[in-house]
Coordinates of C-alpha atoms and ligand atoms in Angstrom, one line a residue:
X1 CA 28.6 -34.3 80.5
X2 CA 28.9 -34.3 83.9
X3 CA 27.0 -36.1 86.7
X4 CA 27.3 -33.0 89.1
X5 CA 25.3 -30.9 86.8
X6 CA 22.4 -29.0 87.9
X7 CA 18.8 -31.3 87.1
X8 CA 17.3 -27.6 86.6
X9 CA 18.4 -25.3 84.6
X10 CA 17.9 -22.3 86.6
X11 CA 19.5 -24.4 89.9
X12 CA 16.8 -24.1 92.1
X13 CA 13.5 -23.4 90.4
X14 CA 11.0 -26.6 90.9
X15 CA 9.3 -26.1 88.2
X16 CA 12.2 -26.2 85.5
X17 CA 13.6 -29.6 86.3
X18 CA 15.0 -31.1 83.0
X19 CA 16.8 -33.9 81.6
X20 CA 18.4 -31.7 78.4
X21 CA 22.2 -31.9 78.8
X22 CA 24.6 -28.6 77.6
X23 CA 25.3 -29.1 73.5
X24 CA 29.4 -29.3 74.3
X25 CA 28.3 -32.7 76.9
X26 CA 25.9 -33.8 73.8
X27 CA 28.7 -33.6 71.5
X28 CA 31.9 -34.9 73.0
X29 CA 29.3 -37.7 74.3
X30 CA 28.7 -38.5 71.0
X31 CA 31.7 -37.9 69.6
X32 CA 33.1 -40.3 72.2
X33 CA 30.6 -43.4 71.2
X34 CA 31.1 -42.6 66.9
X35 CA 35.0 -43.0 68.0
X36 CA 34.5 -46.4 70.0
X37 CA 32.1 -47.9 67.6
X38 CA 35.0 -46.8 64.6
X39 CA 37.9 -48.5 66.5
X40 CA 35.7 -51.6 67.6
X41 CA 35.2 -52.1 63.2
X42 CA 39.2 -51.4 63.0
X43 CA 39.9 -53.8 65.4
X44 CA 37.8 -56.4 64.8
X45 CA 39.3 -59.0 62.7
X46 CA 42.0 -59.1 65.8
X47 CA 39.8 -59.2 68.2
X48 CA 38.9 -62.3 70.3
X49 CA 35.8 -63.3 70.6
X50 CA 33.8 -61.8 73.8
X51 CA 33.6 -63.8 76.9
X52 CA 30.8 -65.7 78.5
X53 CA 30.0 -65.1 82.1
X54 CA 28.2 -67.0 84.4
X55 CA 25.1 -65.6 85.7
X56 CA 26.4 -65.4 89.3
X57 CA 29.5 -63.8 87.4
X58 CA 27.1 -61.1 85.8
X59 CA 25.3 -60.0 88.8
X60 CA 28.9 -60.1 90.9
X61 CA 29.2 -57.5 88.3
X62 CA 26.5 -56.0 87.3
X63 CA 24.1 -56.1 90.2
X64 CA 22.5 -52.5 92.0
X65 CA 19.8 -50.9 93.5
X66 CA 18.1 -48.3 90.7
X67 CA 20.9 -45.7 90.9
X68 CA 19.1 -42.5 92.9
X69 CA 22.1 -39.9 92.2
X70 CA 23.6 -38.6 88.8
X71 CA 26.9 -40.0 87.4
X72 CA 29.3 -38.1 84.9
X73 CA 28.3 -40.0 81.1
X74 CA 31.8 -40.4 80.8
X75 CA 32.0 -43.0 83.8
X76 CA 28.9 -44.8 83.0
X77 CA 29.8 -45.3 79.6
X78 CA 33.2 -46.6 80.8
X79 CA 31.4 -48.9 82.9
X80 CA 29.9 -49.9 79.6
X81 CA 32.8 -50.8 78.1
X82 CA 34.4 -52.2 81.0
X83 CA 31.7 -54.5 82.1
X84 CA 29.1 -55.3 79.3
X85 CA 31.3 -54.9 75.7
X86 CA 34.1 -57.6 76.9
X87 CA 31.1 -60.3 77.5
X88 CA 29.4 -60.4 74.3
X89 CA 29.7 -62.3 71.3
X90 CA 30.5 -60.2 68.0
X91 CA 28.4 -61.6 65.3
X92 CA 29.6 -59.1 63.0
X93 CA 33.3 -60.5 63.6
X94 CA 35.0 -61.7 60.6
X95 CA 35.2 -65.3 62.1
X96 CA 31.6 -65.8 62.8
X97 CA 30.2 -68.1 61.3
X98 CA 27.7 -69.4 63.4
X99 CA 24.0 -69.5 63.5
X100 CA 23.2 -66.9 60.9
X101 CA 25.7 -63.8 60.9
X102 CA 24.5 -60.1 61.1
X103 CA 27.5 -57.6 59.9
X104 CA 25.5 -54.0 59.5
X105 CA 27.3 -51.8 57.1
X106 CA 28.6 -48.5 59.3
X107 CA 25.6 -46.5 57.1
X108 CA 23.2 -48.8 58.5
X109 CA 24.5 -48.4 61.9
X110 CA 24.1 -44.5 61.5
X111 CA 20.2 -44.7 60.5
X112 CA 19.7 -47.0 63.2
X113 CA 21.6 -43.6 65.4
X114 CA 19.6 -41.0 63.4
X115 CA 16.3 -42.6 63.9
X116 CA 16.9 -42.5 67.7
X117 CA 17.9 -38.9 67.5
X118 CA 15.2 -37.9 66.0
X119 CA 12.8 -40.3 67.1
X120 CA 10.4 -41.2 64.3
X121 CA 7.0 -42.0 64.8
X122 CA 6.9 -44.5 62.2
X123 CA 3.1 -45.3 62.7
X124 CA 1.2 -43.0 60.9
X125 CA 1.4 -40.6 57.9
X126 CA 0.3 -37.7 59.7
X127 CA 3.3 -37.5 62.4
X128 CA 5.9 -39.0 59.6
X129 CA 5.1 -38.6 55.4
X130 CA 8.6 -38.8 54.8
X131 CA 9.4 -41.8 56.3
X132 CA 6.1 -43.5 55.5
X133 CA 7.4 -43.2 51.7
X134 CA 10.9 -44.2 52.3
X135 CA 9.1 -47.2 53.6
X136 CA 6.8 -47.6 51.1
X137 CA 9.8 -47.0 48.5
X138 CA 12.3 -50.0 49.9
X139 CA 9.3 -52.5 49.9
X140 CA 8.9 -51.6 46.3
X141 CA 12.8 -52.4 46.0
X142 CA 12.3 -55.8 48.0
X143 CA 8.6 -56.6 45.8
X144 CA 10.4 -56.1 42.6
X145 CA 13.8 -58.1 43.7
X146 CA 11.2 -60.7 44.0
X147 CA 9.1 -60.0 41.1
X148 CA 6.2 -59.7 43.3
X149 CA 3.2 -58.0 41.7
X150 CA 2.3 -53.9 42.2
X151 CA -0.4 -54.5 44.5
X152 CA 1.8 -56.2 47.0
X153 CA 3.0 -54.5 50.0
X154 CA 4.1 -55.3 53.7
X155 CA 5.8 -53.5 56.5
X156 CA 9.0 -53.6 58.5
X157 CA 8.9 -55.5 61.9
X158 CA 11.3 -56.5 64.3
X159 CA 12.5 -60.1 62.8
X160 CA 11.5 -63.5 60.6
X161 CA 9.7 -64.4 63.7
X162 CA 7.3 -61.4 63.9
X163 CA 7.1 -61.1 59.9
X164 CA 6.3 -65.0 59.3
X165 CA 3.7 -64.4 62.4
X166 CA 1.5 -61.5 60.3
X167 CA 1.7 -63.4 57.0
X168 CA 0.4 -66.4 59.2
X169 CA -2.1 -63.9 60.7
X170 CA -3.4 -63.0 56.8
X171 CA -3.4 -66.6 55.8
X172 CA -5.6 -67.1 59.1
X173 CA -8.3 -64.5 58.2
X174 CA -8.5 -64.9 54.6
X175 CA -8.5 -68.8 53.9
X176 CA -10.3 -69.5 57.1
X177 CA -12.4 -66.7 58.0
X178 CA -10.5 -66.9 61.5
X179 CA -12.4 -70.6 62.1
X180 CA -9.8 -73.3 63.0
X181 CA -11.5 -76.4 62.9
X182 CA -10.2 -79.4 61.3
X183 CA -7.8 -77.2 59.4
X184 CA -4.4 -77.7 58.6
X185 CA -0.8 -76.6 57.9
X186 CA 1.9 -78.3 55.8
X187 CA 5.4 -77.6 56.1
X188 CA 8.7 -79.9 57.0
X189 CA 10.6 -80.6 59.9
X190 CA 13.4 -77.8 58.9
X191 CA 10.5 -74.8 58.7
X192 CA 12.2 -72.5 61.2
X193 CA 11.3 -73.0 65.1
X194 CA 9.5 -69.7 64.4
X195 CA 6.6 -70.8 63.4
X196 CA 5.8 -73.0 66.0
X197 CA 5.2 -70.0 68.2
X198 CA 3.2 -68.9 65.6
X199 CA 1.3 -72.2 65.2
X200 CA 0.7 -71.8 69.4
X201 CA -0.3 -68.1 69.7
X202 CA -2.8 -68.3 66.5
X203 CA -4.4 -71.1 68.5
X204 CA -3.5 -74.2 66.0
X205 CA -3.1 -77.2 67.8
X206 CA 0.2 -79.9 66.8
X207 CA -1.7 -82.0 65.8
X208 CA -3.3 -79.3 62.6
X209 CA 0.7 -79.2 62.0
X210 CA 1.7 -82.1 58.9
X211 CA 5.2 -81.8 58.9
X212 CA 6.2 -83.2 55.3
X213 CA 8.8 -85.0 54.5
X214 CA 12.4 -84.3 52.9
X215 CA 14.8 -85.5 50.0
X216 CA 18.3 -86.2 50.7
X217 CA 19.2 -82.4 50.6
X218 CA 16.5 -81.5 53.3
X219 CA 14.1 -79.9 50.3
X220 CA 10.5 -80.7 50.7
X221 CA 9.1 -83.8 48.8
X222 CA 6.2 -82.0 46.8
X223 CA 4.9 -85.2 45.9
X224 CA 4.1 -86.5 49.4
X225 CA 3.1 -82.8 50.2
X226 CA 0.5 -83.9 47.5
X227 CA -0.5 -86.9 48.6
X228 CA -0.9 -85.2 52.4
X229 CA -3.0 -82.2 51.0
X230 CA -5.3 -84.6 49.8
X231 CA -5.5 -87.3 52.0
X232 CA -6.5 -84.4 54.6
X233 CA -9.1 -83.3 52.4
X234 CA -10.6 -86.7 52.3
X235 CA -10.6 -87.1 55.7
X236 CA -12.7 -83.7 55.9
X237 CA -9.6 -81.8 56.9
X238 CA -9.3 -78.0 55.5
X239 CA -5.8 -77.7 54.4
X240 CA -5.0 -74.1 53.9
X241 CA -1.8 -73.1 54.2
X242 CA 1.8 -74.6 52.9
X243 CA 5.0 -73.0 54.2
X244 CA 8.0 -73.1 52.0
X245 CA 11.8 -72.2 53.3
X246 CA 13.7 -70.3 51.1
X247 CA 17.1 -71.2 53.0
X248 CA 16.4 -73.3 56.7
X249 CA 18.3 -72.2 59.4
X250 CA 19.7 -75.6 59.7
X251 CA 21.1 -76.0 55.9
X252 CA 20.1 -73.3 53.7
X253 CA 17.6 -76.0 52.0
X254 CA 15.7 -74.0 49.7
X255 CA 12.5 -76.0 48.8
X256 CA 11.1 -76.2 45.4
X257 CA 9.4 -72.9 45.4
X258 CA 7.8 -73.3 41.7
X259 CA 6.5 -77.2 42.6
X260 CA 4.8 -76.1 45.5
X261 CA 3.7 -73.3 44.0
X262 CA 1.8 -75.1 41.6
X263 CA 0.6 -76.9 44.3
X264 CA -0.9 -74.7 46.5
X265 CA -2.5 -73.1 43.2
X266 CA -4.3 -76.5 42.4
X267 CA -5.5 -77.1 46.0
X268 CA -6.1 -73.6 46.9
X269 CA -3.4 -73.4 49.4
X270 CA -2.1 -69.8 50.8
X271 CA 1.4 -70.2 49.6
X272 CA 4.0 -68.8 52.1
X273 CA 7.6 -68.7 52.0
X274 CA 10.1 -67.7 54.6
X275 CA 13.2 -66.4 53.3
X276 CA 14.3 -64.5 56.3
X277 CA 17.6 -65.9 55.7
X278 CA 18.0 -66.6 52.1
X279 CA 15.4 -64.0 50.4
X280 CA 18.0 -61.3 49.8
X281 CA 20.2 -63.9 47.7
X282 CA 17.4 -63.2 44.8
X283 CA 19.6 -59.8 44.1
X284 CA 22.0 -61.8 42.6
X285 CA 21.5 -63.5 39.2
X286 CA 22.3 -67.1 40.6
X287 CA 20.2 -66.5 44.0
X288 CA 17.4 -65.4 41.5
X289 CA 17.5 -68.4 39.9
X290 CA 17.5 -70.6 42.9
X291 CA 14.8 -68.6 44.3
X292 CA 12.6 -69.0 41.2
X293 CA 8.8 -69.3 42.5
X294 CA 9.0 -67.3 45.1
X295 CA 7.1 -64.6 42.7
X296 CA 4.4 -66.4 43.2
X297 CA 4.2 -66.2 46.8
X298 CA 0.9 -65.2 48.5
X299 CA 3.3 -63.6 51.4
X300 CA 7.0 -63.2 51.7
X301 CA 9.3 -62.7 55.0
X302 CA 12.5 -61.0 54.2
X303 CA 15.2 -60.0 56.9
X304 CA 17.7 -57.4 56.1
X305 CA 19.3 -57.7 59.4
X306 CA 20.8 -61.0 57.7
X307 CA 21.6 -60.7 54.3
X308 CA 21.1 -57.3 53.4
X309 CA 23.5 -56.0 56.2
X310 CA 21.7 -54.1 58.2
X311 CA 22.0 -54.1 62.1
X312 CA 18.9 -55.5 64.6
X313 CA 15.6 -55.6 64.3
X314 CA 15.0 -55.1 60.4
X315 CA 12.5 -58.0 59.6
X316 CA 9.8 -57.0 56.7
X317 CA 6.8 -59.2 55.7
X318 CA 5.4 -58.7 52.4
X319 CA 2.0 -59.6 51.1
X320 CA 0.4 -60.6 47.7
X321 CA -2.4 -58.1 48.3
X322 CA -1.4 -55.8 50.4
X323 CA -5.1 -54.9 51.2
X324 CA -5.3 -57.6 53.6
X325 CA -2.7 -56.9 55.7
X326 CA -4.8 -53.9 56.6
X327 CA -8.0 -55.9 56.8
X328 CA -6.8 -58.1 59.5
X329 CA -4.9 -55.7 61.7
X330 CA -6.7 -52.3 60.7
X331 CA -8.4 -50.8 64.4
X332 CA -9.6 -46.7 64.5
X333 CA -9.9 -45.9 68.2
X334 CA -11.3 -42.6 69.1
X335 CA -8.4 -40.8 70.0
X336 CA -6.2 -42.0 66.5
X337 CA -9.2 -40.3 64.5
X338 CA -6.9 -37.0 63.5
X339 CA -4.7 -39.4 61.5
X340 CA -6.7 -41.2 59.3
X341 CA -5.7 -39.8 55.5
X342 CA -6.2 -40.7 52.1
X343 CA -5.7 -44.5 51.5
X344 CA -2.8 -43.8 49.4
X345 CA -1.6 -42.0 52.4
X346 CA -0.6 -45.0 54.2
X347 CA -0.6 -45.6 58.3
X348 CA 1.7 -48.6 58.5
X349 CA -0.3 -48.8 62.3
X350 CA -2.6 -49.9 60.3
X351 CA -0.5 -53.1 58.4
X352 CA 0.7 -54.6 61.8
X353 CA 0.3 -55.5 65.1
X354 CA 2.6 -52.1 66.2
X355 CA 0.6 -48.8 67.3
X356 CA 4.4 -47.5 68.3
X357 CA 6.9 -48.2 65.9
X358 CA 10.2 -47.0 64.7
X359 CA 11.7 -46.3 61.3
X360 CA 13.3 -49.3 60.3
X361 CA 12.9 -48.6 56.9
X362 CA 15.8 -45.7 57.2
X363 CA 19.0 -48.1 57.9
X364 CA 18.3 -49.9 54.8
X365 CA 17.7 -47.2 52.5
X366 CA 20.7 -45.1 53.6
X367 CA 22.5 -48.5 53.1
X368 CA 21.4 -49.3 49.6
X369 CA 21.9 -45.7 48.5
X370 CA 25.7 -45.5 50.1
X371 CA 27.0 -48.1 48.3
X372 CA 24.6 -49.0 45.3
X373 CA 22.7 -52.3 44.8
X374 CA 25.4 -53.7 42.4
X375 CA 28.1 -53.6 45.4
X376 CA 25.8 -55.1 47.8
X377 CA 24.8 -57.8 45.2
X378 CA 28.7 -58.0 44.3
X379 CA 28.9 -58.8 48.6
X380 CA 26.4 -61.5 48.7
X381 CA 28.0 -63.3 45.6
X382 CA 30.8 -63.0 47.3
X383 CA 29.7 -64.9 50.4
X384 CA 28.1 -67.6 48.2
X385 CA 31.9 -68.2 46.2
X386 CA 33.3 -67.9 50.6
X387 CA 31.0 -70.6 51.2
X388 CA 31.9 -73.3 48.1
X389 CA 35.5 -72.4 48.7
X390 CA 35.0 -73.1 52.3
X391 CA 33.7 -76.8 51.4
X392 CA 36.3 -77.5 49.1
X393 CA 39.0 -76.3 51.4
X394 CA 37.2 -78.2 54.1
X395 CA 37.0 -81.8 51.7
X396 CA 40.7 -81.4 51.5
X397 CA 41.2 -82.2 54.9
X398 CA 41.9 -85.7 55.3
X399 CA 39.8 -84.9 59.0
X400 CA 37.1 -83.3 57.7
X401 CA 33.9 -84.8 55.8
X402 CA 31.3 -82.4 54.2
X403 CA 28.4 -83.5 55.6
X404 CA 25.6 -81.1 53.4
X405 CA 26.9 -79.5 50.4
X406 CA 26.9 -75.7 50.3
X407 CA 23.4 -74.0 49.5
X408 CA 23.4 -70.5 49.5
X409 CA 26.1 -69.6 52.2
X410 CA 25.6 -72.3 55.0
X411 CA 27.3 -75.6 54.7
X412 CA 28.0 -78.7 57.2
X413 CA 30.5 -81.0 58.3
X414 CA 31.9 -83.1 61.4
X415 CA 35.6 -84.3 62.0
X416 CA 36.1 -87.6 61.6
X417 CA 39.6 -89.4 62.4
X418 CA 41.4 -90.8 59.3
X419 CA 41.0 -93.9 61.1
X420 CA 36.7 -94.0 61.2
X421 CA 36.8 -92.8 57.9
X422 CA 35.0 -95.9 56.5
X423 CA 31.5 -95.2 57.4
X424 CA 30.9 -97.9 60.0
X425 CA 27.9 -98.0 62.1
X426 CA 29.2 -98.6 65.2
X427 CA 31.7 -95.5 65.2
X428 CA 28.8 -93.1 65.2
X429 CA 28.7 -92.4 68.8
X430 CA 32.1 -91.9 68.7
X431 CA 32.2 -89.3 66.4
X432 CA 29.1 -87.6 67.9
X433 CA 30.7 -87.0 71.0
X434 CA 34.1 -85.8 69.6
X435 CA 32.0 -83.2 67.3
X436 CA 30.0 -82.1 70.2
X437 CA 32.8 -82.0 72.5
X438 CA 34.6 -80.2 69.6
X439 CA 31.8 -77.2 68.9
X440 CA 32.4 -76.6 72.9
X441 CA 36.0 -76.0 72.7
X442 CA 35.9 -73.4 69.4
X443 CA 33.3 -71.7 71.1
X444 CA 35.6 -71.9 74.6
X445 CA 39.0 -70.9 72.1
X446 CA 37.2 -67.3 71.6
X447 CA 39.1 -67.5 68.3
X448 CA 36.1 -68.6 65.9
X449 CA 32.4 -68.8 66.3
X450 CA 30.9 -72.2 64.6
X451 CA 27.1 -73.8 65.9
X452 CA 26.4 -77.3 65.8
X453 CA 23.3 -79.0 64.5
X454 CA 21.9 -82.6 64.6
X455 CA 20.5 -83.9 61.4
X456 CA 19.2 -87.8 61.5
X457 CA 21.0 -89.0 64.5
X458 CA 24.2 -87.0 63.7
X459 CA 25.8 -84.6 65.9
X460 CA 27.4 -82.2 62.9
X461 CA 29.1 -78.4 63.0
X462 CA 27.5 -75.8 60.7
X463 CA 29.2 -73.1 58.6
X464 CA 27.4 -70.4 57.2
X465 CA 28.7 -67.3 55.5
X466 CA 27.2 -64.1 55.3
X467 CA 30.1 -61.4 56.5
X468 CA 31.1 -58.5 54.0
X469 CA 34.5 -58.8 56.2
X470 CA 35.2 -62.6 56.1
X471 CA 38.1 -64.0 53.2
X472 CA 39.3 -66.6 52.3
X473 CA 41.9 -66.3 54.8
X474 CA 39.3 -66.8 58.0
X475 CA 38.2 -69.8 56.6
X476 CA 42.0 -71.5 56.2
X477 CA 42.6 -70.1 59.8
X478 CA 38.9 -72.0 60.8
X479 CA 40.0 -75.3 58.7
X480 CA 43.1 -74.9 60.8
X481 CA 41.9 -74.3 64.3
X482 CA 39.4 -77.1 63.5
X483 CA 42.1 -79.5 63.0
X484 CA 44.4 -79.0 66.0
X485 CA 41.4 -78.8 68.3
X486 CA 40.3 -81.9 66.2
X487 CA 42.9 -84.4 66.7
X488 CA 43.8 -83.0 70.3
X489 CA 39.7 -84.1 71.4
X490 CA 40.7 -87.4 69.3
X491 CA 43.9 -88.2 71.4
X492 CA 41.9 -87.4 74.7
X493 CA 39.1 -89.7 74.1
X494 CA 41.2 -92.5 72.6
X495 CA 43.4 -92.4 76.3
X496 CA 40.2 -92.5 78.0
Ligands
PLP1 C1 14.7 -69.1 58.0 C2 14.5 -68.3 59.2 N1 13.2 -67.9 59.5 C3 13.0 -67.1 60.6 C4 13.9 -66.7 61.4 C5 13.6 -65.9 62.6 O1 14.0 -64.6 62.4 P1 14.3 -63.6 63.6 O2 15.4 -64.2 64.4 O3 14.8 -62.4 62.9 O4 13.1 -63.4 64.4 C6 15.3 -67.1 61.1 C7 16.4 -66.7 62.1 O5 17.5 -67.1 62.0 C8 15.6 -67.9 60.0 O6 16.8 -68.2 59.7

């Protein structure tokens, strides 16, 4: 593909100016990117982790006028890997165990390819039937994985934090009629950060927001969500909505889905639970348990760019009655008039706040039917076993003290000398700033990929595991890595 090709294809005809590239450039272009993406999944347990440049490093590097003149693909996408690929950190690495991990299986990597090559109009059924049904078919998967009645249904989005903001949408509408006043929302302190841009762009004020409190695994305490709902109501509030976490960020906390549940059934409450992160864990039989209630939901937020392995932006919101997605977002503007079908015939435009939208649906359908919902579910488990290993292993240490026990796949801990090990008070900051100053230098070593949190007034490191690619093996090399850099911060602060 070269940069010194004609822009028309007759060389000089004004009128035929084109940006189609000869087949042979389409192919060996391609055929170049399928062979770097291959040898980047080869290579990757090796691999260090990307660098982080300063911004004055990134615009030394990166920085030019809109280029006016064509350039052969070949050096562009050299400058690519030269430039960009080396200063990026690879969630998908088997050492990442940060935040929440995304590793896409290569299937879902290929959809994500095919739907760009081709396009898809994913809005309504009239420019694409067939991928209108494969969408309808995976929510169907994801509703009965749930055990969500037939007349629920949803759409994909981009992430948990556009999903969670439809079902919040819904909730809005139908237990409020869109009228704010005096109402108000229950959820705890751990409810994703999400939401809060939620809370601010449907117009709810912080003070609408009752954050309820937790037990001493960070679950919600249904009986002072209770007492809340009904001291509001008292007080002429109009509580309407509760928001349950199937797996916080912070913990993997899943809240007592049935409790609140039964709840929100008594005080007419919209029940909605997030399990962006943990939802997918209900394919397995022990995730199913954990996640009993959640059937009961009146909307769901899934993301299969987390557990269900699929790469960026898969986010899907799910709704009791589907019907009311469609009620609150449903617009038919003159010139969309040539689409409207039968209402089995479904325009997801219709279900969302995306006219434009792509076909999401395709990466995890191709990714489910590569490798069969019993290996996927056999790959979950798996990280569930990574993670209780992983605190065991870790609890071994004589450095290292579990701080939050494993729940799904995320667990925490913080180092802490042999010497402190007795709990007093007054070591606290002390260990706070070794753990923080630790978490700088693994994410500085480029050799493992950990995030800190703060729970109470504790500064701790979080471990979550959700890579098809990580063993046992990465988490002895993390426990080791943890330790040197450990004692090394330890000696440093002591001589200071
Ligand atoms: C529990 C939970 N909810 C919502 C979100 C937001 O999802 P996204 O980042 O896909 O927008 C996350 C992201 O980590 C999450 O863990």
């Amino acid at each position: 593909m070269t940069g010194n090709n004609s822009l028309s294809s007759s060389g000089n005809d004004p009128w035929e100016v084109t940006l189609e590239l000869p087949p042979e450039a389409m192919r060996k272009a391609g055929y170049r990117v399928v062979d770097f993406l291959v040898d980047r999944i080869v290579n990757l347990p090796e691999s260090l982790f990307g660098a982080e440049l300063s911004r004055e490093q990134t615009e030394r590097l990166l920085r030019e006028e809109m280029p006016e003149n064509p350039q052969d693909f070949e050096e562009v996408f050299g400058e690519y890997l030269s430039k960009v690929v080396p200063n990026f950190r690879q969630v998908d690495h088997p050492r990442f165990f940060a935040f929440i991990p995304s590793s896409p299986t290569f299937p879902s990597i290929l959809a994500d390819a095919l739907v760009s090559g081709t396009n898809i109009f994913a809005g309504t059924w009239f420019e694409a039937s067939g991928p209108s049904q494969i969408e309808l078919l995976v929510i169907d998967w994801f509703k009965k994985m749930l055990g969500l009645p037939p007349e629920a249904g949803g759409l994909f989005v981009s992430g948990g934090s556009v999903a969670n903001l439809h079902a919040l949408t819904v909730a809005r509408k139908f237990m409020l009629k869109d009228r704010l006043q005096r109402s108000t929302i229950y959820c705890t302190a751990h409810a994703h950060a999400c939401f809060d841009r939620s809370f601010y762009v449907l117009g709810f004020k912080p003070n609408q927001i009752r954050r309820v409190p937790t037990d001493e695994a960070f679950r919600m305490d249904v009986g002072r969500l209770s007492e809340m709902v009904r001291r509001d109501r008292r007080a002429g509030k109009r509580p309407f909505l509760v928001i349950a976490s199937a797996g916080t960020t912070n913990v993997g906390a899943i809240d007592p889905l049935e409790d609140i549940a039964a709840i929100a059934l008594r005080e007419s409450l919209w029940f909605h639970v997030d399990a962006a992160y943990g939802g997918f864990a209900a394919m397995t039989k022990r995730g199913a348990k954990l996640l009993q209630g959640i059937e009961q939901a009146d909307s769901v937020v899934l993301d299969p760019h987390k557990w269900l392995y699929c790469p960026f932006e898969a986010g899907c919101v799910i709704v009791r009655d589907h019907s009311q997605l469609k009620e609150t977002f449903h617009i038919l503007p003159e010139y969309m008039r040539d689409t409207v079908r039968k209402d089995s015939e479904i325009n997801f435009c219709d279900y969302g706040l995306q006219l434009t939208r792509g076909f999401r649906a395709l990466k995890v359908w191709m990714s489910l039917k590569t490798f069969g919902a019993e290996r996927i579910r056999r790959v979950i488990d798996q990280c569930m076993d990574l993670a209780g290993y992983g605190a065991e292993h870790f609890a071994e240490s004589p450095n290292l003290q579990i701080v939050t026990r494993p729940s799904l796949g995320i667990f925490t801990f913080r180092y802490v000398p042999t010497r402190l090990s007795l709990g007093d008070p007054r070591d606290e900051a002390y260990l706070n700033r070794l753990n923080q100053t630790l978490i700088a230098r693994i994410i500085a070593g480029r050799e493992l990929m950990l995030s800190s949190t703060v729970l109470g007034e504790k500064h701790i490191l979080r471990f979550c595991v959700l890579n098809y690619r990580s063993r046992r093996q990465d988490i002895q090399e993390a426990r080791l890595i943890i330790e040197r850099l450990g004692r090394a911060i330890d000696r440093e602060m002591l001589k200071d």
